[in-house]
Short mmCIF file of C-alpha atoms in Angstrom, two decimals:
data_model
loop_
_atom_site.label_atom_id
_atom_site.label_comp_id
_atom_site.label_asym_id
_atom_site.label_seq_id
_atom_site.Cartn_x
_atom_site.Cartn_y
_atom_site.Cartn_z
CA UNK A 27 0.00 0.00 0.00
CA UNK A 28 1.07 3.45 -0.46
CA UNK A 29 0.39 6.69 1.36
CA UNK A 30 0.95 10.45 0.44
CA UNK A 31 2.29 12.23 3.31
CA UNK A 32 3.18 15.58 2.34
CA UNK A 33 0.13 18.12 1.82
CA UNK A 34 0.55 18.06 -2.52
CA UNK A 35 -2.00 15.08 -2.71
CA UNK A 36 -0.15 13.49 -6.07
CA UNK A 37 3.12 11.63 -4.52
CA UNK A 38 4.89 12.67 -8.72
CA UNK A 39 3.31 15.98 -9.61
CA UNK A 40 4.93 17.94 -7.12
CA UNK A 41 3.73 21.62 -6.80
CA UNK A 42 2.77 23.59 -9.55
CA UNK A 43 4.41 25.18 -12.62
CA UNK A 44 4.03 28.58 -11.42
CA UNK A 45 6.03 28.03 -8.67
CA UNK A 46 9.92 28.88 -8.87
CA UNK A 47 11.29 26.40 -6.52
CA UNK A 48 10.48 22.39 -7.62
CA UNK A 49 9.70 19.97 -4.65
CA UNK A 50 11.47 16.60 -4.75
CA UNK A 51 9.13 13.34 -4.35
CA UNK A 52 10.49 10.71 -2.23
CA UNK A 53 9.63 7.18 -1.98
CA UNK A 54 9.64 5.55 1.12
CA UNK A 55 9.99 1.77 0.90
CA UNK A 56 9.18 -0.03 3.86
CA UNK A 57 8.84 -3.51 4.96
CA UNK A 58 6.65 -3.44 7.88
CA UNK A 59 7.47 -6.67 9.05
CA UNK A 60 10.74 -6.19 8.97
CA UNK A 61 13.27 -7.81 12.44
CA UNK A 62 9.64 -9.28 13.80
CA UNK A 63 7.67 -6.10 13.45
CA UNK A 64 10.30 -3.44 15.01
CA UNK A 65 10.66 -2.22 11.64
CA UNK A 66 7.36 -0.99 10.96
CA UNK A 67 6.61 0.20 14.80
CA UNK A 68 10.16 2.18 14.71
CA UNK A 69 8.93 3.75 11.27
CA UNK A 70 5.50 5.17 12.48
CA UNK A 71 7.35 6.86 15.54
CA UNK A 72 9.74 8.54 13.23
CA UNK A 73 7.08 9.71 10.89
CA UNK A 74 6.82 13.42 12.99
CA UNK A 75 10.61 13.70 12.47
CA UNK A 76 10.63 12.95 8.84
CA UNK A 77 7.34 15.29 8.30
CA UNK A 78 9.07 17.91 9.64
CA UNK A 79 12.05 17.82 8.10
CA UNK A 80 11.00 16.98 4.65
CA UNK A 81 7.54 17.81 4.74
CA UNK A 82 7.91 21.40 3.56
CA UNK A 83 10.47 20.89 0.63
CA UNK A 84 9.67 17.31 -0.28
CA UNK A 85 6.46 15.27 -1.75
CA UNK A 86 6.55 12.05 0.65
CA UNK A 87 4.84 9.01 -0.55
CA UNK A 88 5.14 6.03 2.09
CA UNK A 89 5.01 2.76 0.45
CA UNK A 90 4.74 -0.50 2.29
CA UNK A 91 5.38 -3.94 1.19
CA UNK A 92 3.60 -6.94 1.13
CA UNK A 93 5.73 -9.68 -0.14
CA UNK A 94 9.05 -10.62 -1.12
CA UNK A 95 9.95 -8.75 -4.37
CA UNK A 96 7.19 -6.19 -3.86
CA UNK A 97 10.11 -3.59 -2.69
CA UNK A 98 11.58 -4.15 -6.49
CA UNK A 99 7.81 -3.31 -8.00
CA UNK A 100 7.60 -0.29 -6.10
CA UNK A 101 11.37 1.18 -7.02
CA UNK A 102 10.68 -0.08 -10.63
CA UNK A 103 7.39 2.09 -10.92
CA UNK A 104 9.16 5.16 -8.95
CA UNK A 105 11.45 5.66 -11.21
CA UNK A 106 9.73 4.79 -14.18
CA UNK A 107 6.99 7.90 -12.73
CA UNK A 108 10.56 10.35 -12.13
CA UNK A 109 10.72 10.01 -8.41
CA UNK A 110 13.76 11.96 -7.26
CA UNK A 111 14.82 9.67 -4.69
CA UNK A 112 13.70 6.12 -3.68
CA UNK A 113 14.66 5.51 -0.11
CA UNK A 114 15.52 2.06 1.69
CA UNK A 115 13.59 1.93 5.35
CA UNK A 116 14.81 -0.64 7.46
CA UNK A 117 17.55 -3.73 7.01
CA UNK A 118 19.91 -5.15 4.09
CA UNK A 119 17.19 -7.09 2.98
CA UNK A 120 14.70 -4.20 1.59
CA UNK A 121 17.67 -2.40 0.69
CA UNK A 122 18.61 -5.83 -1.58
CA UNK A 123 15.15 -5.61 -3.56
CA UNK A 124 15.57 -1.49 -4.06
CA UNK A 125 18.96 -2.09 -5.80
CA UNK A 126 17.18 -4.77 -7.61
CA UNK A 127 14.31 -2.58 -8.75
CA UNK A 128 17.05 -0.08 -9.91
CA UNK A 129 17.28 -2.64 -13.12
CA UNK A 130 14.83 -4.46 -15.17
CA UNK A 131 15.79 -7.13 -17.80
CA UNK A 132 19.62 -6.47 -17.74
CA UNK A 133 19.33 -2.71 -18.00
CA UNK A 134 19.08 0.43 -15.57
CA UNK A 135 15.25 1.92 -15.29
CA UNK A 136 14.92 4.65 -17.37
CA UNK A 137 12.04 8.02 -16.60
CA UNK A 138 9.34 7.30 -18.94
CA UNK A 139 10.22 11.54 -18.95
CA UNK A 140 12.87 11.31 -21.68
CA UNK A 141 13.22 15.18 -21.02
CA UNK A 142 13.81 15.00 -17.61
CA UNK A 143 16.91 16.60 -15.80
CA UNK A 144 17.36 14.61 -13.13
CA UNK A 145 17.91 10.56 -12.39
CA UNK A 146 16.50 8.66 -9.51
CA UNK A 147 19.02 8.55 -6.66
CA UNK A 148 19.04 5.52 -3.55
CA UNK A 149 18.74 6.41 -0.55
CA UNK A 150 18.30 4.50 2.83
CA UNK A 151 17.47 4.78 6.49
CA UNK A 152 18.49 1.75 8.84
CA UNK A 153 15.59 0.62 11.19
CA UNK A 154 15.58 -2.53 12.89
CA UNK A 155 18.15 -4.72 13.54
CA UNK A 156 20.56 -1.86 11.56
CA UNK A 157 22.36 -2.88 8.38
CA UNK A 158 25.92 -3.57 6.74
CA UNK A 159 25.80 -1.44 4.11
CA UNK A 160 25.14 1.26 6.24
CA UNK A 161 28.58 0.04 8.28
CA UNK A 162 30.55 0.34 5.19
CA UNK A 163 29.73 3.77 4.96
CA UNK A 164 30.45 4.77 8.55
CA UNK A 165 27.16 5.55 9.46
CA UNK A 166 25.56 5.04 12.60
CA UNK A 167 22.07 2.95 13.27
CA UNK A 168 20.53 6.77 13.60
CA UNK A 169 17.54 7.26 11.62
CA UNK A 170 17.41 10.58 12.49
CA UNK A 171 20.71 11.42 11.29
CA UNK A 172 19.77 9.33 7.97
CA UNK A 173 17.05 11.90 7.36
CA UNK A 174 19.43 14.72 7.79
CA UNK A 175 21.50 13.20 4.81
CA UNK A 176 18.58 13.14 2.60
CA UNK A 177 17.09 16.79 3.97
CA UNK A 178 20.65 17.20 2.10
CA UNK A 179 20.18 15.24 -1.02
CA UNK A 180 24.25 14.78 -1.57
CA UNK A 181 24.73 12.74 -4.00
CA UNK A 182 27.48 10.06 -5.24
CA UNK A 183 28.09 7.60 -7.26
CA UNK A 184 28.17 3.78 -6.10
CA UNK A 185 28.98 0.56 -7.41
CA UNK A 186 26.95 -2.53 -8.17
CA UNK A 187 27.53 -6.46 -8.61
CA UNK A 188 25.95 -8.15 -11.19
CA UNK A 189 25.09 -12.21 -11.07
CA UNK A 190 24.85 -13.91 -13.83
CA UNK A 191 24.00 -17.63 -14.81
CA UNK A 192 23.32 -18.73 -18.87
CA UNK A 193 19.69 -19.00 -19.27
CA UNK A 194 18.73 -16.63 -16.51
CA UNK A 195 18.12 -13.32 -15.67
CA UNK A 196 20.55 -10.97 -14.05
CA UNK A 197 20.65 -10.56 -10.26
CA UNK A 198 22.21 -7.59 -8.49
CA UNK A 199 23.77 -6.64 -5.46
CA UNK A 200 25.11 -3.70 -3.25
CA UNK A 201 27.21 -5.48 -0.20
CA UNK A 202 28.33 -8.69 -0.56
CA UNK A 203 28.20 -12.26 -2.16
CA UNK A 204 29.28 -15.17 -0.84
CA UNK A 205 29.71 -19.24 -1.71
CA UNK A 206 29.36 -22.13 -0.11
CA UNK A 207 29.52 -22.55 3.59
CA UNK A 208 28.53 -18.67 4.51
CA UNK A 209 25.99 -18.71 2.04
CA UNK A 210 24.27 -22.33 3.39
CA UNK A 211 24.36 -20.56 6.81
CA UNK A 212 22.68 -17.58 5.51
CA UNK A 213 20.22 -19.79 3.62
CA UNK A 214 19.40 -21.54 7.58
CA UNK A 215 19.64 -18.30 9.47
CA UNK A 216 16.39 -16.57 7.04
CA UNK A 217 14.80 -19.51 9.61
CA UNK A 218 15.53 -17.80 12.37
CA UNK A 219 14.86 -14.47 12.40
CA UNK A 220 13.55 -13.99 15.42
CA UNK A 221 16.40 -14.40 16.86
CA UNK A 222 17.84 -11.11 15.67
CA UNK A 223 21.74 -11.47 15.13
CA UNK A 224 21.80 -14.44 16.90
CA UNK A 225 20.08 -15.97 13.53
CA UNK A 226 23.65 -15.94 11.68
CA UNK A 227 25.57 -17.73 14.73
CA UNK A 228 22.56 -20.43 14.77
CA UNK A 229 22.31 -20.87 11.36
CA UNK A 230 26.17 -21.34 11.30
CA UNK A 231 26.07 -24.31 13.31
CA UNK A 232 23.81 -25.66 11.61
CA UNK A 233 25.36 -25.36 8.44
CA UNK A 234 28.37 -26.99 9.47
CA UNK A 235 26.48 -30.34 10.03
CA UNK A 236 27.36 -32.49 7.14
CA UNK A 237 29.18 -29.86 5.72
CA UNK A 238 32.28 -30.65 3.93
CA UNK A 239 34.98 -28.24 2.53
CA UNK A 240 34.98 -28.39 -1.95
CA UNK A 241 37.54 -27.76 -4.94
CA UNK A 242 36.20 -25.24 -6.84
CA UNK A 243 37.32 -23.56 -10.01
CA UNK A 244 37.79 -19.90 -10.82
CA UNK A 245 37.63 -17.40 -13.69
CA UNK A 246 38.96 -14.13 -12.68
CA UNK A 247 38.99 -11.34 -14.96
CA UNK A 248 38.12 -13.58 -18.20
CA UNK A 249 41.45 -15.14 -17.68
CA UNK A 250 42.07 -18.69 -17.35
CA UNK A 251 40.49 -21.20 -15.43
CA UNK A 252 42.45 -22.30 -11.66
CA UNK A 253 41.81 -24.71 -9.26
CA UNK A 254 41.28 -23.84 -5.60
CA UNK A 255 41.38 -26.70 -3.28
CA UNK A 256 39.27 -27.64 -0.14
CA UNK A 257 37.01 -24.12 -0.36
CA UNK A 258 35.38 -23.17 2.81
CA UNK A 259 33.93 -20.27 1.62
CA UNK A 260 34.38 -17.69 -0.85
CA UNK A 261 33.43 -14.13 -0.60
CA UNK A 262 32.81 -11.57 -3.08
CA UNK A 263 32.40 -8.20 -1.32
CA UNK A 264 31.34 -4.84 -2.83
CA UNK A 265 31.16 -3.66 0.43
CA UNK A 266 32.91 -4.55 3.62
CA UNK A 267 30.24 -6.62 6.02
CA UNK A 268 27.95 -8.96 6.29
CA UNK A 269 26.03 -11.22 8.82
CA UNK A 270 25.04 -8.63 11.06
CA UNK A 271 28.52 -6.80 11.44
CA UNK A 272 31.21 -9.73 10.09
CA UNK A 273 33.88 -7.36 8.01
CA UNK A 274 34.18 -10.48 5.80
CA UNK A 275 35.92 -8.20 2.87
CA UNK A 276 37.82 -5.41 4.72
CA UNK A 277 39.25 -3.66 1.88
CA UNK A 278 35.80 -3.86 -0.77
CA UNK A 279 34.78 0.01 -1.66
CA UNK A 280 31.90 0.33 -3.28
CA UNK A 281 33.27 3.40 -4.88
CA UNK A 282 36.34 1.71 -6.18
CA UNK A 283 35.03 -0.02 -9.25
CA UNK A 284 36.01 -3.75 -8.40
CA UNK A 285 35.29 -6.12 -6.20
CA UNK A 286 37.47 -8.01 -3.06
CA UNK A 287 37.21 -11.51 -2.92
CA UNK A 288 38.60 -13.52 0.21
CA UNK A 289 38.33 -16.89 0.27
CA UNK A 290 38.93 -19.19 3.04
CA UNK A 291 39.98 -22.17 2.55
CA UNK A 292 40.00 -25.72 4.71
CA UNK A 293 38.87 -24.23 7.74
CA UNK A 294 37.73 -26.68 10.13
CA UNK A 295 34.62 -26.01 12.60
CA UNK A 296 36.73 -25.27 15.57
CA UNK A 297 38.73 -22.81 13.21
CA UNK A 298 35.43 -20.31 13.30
CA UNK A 299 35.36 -20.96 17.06
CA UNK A 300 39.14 -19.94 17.44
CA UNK A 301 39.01 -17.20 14.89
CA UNK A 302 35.83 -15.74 14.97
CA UNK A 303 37.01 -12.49 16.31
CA UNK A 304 39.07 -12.06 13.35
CA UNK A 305 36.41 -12.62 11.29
CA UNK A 306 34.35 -9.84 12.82
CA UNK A 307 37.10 -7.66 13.22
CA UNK A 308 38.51 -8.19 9.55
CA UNK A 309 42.11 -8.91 10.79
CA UNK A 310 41.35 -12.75 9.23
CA UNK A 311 43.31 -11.78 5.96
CA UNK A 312 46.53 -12.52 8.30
CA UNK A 313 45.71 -16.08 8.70
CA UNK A 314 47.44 -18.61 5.89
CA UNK A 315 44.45 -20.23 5.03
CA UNK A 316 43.09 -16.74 3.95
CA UNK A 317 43.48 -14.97 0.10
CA UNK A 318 42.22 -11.53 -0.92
CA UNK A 319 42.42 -10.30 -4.00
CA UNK A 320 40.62 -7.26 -6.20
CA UNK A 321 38.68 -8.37 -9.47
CA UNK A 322 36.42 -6.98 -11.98
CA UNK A 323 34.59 -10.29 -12.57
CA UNK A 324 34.69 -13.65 -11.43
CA UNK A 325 33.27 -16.63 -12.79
CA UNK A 326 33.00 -19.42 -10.28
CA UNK A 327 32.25 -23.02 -10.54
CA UNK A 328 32.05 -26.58 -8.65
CA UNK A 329 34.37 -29.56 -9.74
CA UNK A 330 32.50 -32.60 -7.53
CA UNK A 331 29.14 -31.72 -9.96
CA UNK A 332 27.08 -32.26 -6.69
CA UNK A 333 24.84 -29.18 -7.91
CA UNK A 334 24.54 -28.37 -4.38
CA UNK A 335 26.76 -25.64 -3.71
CA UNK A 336 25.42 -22.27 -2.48
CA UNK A 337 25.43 -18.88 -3.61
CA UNK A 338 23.55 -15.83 -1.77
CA UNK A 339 23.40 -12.01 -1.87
CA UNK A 340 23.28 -9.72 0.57
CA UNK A 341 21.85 -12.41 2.72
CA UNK A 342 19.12 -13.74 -0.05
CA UNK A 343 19.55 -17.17 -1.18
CA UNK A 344 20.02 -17.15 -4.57
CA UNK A 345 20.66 -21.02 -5.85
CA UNK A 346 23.73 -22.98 -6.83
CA UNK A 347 26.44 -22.44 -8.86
CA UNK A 348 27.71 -21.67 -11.41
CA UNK A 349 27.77 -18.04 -11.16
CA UNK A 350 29.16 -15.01 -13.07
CA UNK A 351 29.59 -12.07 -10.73
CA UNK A 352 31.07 -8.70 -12.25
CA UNK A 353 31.01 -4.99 -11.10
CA UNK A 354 28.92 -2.27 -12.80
CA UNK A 355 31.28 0.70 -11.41
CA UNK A 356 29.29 3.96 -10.60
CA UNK A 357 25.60 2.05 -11.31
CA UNK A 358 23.50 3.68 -8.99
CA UNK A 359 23.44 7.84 -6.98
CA UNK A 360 23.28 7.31 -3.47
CA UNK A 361 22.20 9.96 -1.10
CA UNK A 362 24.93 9.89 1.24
#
C-alpha cells in the first residue's frame, strides 16, 4: 500500500508550474514486518521527524510492502513515474530488492520523462536490527541522522555487482556475495529471524552439520580457469560486512570499481570458534588459510558436480552455482 504524506496530494506531480522552486518526491519503501515487526513500529514513531524535516520541501509518498519482491515493484514504478529519490527503510534485505528494482531485464530503469533533468538517486534509512551497508559507509544505526543526509540530497556515485548464470536473468547486489559454507548458513539463518543477530551464529552451526569443505574452479577477470582446493567459503564483497557486522571483505569500496574476494579455505569447525574475532574484526586476511584479492569479474564453478553448492546475496539465497559475478562501477546515486 502506499500513502501520500506531504500536503501536494499526487506523490509525482509535485507543486505547480508557477512556482519557482520544484519539490522533490520521495519514496519511502518499507517492509513493515521487517526484524519481527520493530521495523514498521520504529517507522510510524519517526514519521513526525521525517514530516518535519522533509515535509515542507519534499512530496513524501510512504510505500509498504507486502511480499518478497514487492520492494523491487515499487522502485521499478518510482522511477519509471521520475521520483527523485527512492529511499531504503529498514535492514539489508529491503535495501537488496531497491537495488534490484534499480534494473529491469539487464538494464538500468529509465524516466518514462525522456526530457527529464534529473535521475533517480538511492537512498536508505536503517531501522531494525541496523544494516551492513550502512557500516561500510560509517554511518551510525541513527535514523534521524539518515534523514538529515537526505534533507541534504548529496549525491554520489556507487557501485553494483551483477550475477549472472546462462539462461537466466541478471541478479544484483550492493554489499556482498558469498559461496558455499557462509551462504548455506545464511540460507538456515532466514529460519531464524527472530532471533535477531543471533540468527547468523545459529544458522552457522547448523550449516556446518554435514558440511564438507569443496575444490572449486575460478575465472577471474576472463582469464584462465584455476583450481582452488578444499574451499570453505568464498566471498565476493562490494562492500565490507555482512552477517550482522562480520567485516568479511575489509578492503571492498563500493566506490572503487572492483570487487574483493577472500576466500577461506579448509577451515575446520573449531577454526570459526578460534578465529571468529578475526572474522568480525577483519584482521582474518593474516591467517594462511586466507586470500584476498581485487577483481572486476569472477566466474566461479564446482568440480565434484554435486549441484549443491550455495550462492547468496546480501543475505538472499540465490541457488547454486555456477555463477558469473562482475562490477557495474558507478551504477546507482546514493544519497549519502
Amino acid at each position: 500500500m502506499a500513502s501520500d504524506l506531504s500536503s501536494d496530494r499526487s506523490v509525482f506531480r509535485g507543486v505547480s508550474s508557477s512556482s519557482p522552486i520544484r519539490r522533490r518526491d520521495l519514496v519511502f519503501v518499507v517492509n513493515p514486518r521487517g526484524a519481527n515487526g520493530r521495523t514498521g513500529k520504529e517507522w510510524k514513531k519517526l514519521l513526525p521527524y521525517l514530516q518535519s524535516r522533509l515535509g515542507s520541501d519534499c512530496n513524501i509518498c510512504e510505500s509498504l510492502t507486502s511480499g518478497p519482491s514487492h520492494a523491487i515493484d515499487i522502485t521499478r514504478e518510482a522511477i519509471r513515474e521520475g521520483a527523485d529519490a527512492v529511499i531504503a527503510v529498514g535492514g539489508d534485505g529491503t535495501l537488496h530488492e531497491v537495488v534490484n528494482g534499480f534494473f529491469w531485464d539487464g538494464k538500468p530503469v529509465a524516466n518514462w520523462n525522456t526530457e527529464a533533468v534529473h535521475s533517480t538517486a538511492l537512498g536508505l534509512i536503517p531501522l531494525g536490527t541496523g544494516s551492513d551497508f550502512a557500516r561500510t559507509l560509517g554511518w551510525k544505526n541513527d535514523p534521524r541522522e539518515a534523514i538529515d543526509r537526505i534533507a541534504r540530497g548529496v549525491r554520489s556515485r556507487i557501485d553494483v555487482g551483477v550475477i549472472s548464470r546462462e539462461g537466466e536473468g541478471s541478479h544484483y547486489f550492493i554489499n556482498v556475495a558469498d559461496i558455499h559454507l557462509s551462504a548455506k548458513a545464511g540460507f538456515y539463518a532466514s529460519r531464524y529471524k527472530k532471533f535477531g543477530n543471533l540468527c547468523y551464529v545459529i544458522g552457522a552451526l547448523q550449516a556446518f552439520i554435514g558440511h564438507h569443505n569443496q575444490d572449486l574452479r575460478i575465472k577471474v577477470n576472463e582469464g584462465e580457469w584455476q583450481t582452488l582446493s578444499q574451499v570453505t567459503a568464498l566471498c565476493v564483497g562490494n562492500a565490507k560486512y555482512f552477517g550482522g557486522g562480520m567485516k568479511i571483505t575489509p578492503n571492498a569500496d563500493p566506490q572503487s570499481g572492483s570487487f574483493e574476494v577472500v576466500i577461506l579455505q579448509d577451515f575446520k569447525w573449531y577454526d570459526f570458534i578460534l578465529k571468529l574475532h578475526k572474522l568480525y574484526n577483519g584482521t582474518h586476511l593474516s591467517l594462511n588459510n586466507v586470500t584476498s584479492r581485487n577483481v572486476y569479474t569472477i566466474e566461479v564453478d564446482e568440480i565434484s558436480g554435486s549441484g549443491n553448492i550455495f550462492i547468496q546475496s546480501d543475505g538472499e539465497h540465490l541457488g547454486f552455482l555456477p555463477r558469473k559475478l562482475s562490477i557495474l562501477p558507478g551504477a546507482i546515486e546514493m544519497i549519502c
